[in-house]
Coordinates of C-alpha atoms in Angstrom, one line a residue:
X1 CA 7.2 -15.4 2.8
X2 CA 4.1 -14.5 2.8
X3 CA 2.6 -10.8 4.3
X4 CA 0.1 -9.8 6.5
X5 CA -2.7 -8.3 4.5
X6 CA -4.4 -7.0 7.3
X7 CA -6.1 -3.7 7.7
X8 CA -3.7 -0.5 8.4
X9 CA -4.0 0.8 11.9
X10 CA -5.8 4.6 11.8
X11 CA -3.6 7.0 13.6
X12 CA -5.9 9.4 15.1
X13 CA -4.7 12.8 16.6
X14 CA -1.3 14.7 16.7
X15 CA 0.9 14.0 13.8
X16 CA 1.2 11.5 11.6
X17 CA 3.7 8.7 11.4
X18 CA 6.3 9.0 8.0
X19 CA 6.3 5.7 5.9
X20 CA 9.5 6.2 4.1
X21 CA 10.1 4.4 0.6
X22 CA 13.5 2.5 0.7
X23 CA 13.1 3.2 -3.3
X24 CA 10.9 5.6 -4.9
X25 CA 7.8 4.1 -6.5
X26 CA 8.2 4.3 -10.2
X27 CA 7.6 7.5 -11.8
X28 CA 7.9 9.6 -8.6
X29 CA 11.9 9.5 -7.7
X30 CA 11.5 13.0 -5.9
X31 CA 8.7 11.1 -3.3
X32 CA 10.0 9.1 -0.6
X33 CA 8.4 10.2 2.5
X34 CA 4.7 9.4 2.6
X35 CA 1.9 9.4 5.2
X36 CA -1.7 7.2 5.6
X37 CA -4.6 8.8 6.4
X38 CA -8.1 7.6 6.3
X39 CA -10.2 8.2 3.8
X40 CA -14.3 6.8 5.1
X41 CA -15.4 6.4 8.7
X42 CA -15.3 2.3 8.3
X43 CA -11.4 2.2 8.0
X44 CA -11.5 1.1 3.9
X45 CA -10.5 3.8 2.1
X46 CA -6.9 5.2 2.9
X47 CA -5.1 8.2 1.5
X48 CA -1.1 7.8 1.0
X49 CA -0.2 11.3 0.6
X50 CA 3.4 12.2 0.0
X51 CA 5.6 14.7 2.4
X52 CA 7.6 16.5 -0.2
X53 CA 5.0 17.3 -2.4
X54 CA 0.9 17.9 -1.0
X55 CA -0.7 17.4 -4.3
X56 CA 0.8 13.7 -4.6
X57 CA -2.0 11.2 -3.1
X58 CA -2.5 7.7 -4.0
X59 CA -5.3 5.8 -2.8
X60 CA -4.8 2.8 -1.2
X61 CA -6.6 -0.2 0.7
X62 CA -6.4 -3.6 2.2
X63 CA -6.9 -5.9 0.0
X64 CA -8.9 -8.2 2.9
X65 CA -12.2 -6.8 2.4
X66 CA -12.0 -7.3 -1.4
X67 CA -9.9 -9.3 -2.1
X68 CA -10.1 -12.4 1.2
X69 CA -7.8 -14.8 -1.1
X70 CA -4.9 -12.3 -2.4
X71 CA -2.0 -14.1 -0.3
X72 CA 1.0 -12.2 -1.9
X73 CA 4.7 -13.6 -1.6
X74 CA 7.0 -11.3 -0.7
X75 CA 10.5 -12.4 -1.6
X76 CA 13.4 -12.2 0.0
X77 CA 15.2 -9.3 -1.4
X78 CA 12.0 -7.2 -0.9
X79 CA 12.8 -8.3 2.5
X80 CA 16.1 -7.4 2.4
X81 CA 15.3 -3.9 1.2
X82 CA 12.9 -3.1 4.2
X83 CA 15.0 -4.7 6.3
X84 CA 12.2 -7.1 8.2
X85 CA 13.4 -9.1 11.0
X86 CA 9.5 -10.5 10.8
X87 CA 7.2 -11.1 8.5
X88 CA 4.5 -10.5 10.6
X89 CA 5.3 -6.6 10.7
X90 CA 4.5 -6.5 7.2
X91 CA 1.7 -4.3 5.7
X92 CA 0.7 -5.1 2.7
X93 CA -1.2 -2.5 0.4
X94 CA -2.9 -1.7 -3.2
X95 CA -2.7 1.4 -5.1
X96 CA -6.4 1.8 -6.4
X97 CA -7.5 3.4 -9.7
X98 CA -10.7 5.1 -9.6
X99 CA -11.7 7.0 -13.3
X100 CA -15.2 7.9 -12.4
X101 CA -17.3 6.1 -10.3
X102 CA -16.7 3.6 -7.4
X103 CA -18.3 1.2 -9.2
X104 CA -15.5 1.2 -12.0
X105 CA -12.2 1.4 -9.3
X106 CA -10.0 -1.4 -10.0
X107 CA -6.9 -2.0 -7.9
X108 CA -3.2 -3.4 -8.6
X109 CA -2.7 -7.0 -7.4
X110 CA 0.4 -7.2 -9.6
X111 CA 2.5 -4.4 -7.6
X112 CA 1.6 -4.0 -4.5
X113 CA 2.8 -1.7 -1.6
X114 CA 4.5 -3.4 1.6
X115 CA 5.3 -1.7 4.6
X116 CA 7.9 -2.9 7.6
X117 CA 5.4 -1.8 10.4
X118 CA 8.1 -2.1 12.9
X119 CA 10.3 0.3 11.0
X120 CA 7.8 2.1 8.9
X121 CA 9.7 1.7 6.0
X122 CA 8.0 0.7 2.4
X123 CA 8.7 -0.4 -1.0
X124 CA 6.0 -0.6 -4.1
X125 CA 7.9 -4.8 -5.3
X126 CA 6.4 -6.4 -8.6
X127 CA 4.9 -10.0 -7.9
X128 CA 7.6 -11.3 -10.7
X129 CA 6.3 -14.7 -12.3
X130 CA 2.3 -14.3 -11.4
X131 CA -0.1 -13.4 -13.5
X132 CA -2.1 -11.4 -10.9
X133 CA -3.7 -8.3 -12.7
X134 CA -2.6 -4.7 -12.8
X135 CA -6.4 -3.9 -12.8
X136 CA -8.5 -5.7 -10.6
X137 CA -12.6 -5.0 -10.0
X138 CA -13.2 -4.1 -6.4
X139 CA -16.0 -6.8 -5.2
X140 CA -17.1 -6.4 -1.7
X141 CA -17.6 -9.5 0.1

């Protein structure tokens, strides 16, 4: 199936909305409770901070405005996992890696971030069997 890649929706005011992880992402078992929070005024740029512990952020983004083709298949035990009815509830995100300057940020088509919209639950799935990168430039279109 394949998931929406569209941008998240900014929640603005009050408290923010949990994304739980239905498994922790690798390397952070102790993390499961997350929330988005944006980063610039144009909506790019999000924040996925974790609940259990403030000084755990990823950054994240939509990989629309950089990358318009990335069409990833989500299969069906991912599915499974997050328990989505429909596939057009899906969020799809990707963890970017930024070691100096903007210019050099790269982001992780290989593993990205999906999130049941409906249910707000997530999981970080491997695209098994593609030979998408793990490090991909950010190129503005």
């Amino acid at each position: 199936m394949n998931a929406d890649t569209a941008a998240p929706v900014d929640t603005t005011g009050g408290e923010l909305p949990a994304i739980e992880f239905v498994c922790p992402m690798p390397g952070f078992a102790n993390n499961r409770r997350f929330v988005l929070v944006r980063v610039d005024e144009d909506g790019v740029l999000y924040s996925l901070r974790s609940l259990e512990n403030p000084d755990l952020r990823f950054l994240v983004i939509s990989p629309n405005p950089f990358f318009p083709g990335y069409e990833p298949e989500i299969d069906d035990e991912t599915l499974a996992m997050l328990g989505a009815g429909e596939t057009s509830n899906l969020l799809v995100l990707l963890i970017v890696t930024a070691p100096g300057s903007i210019t050099d940020a790269t982001a992780n088509l290989m593993a990205p971030i999906v999130v049941d919209t409906a249910t707000r639950r997530a999981v970080q799935t491997v695209l098994s069997g593609s030979d998408l990168p793990v490090r991909a430039p950010l190129v503005s279109v």
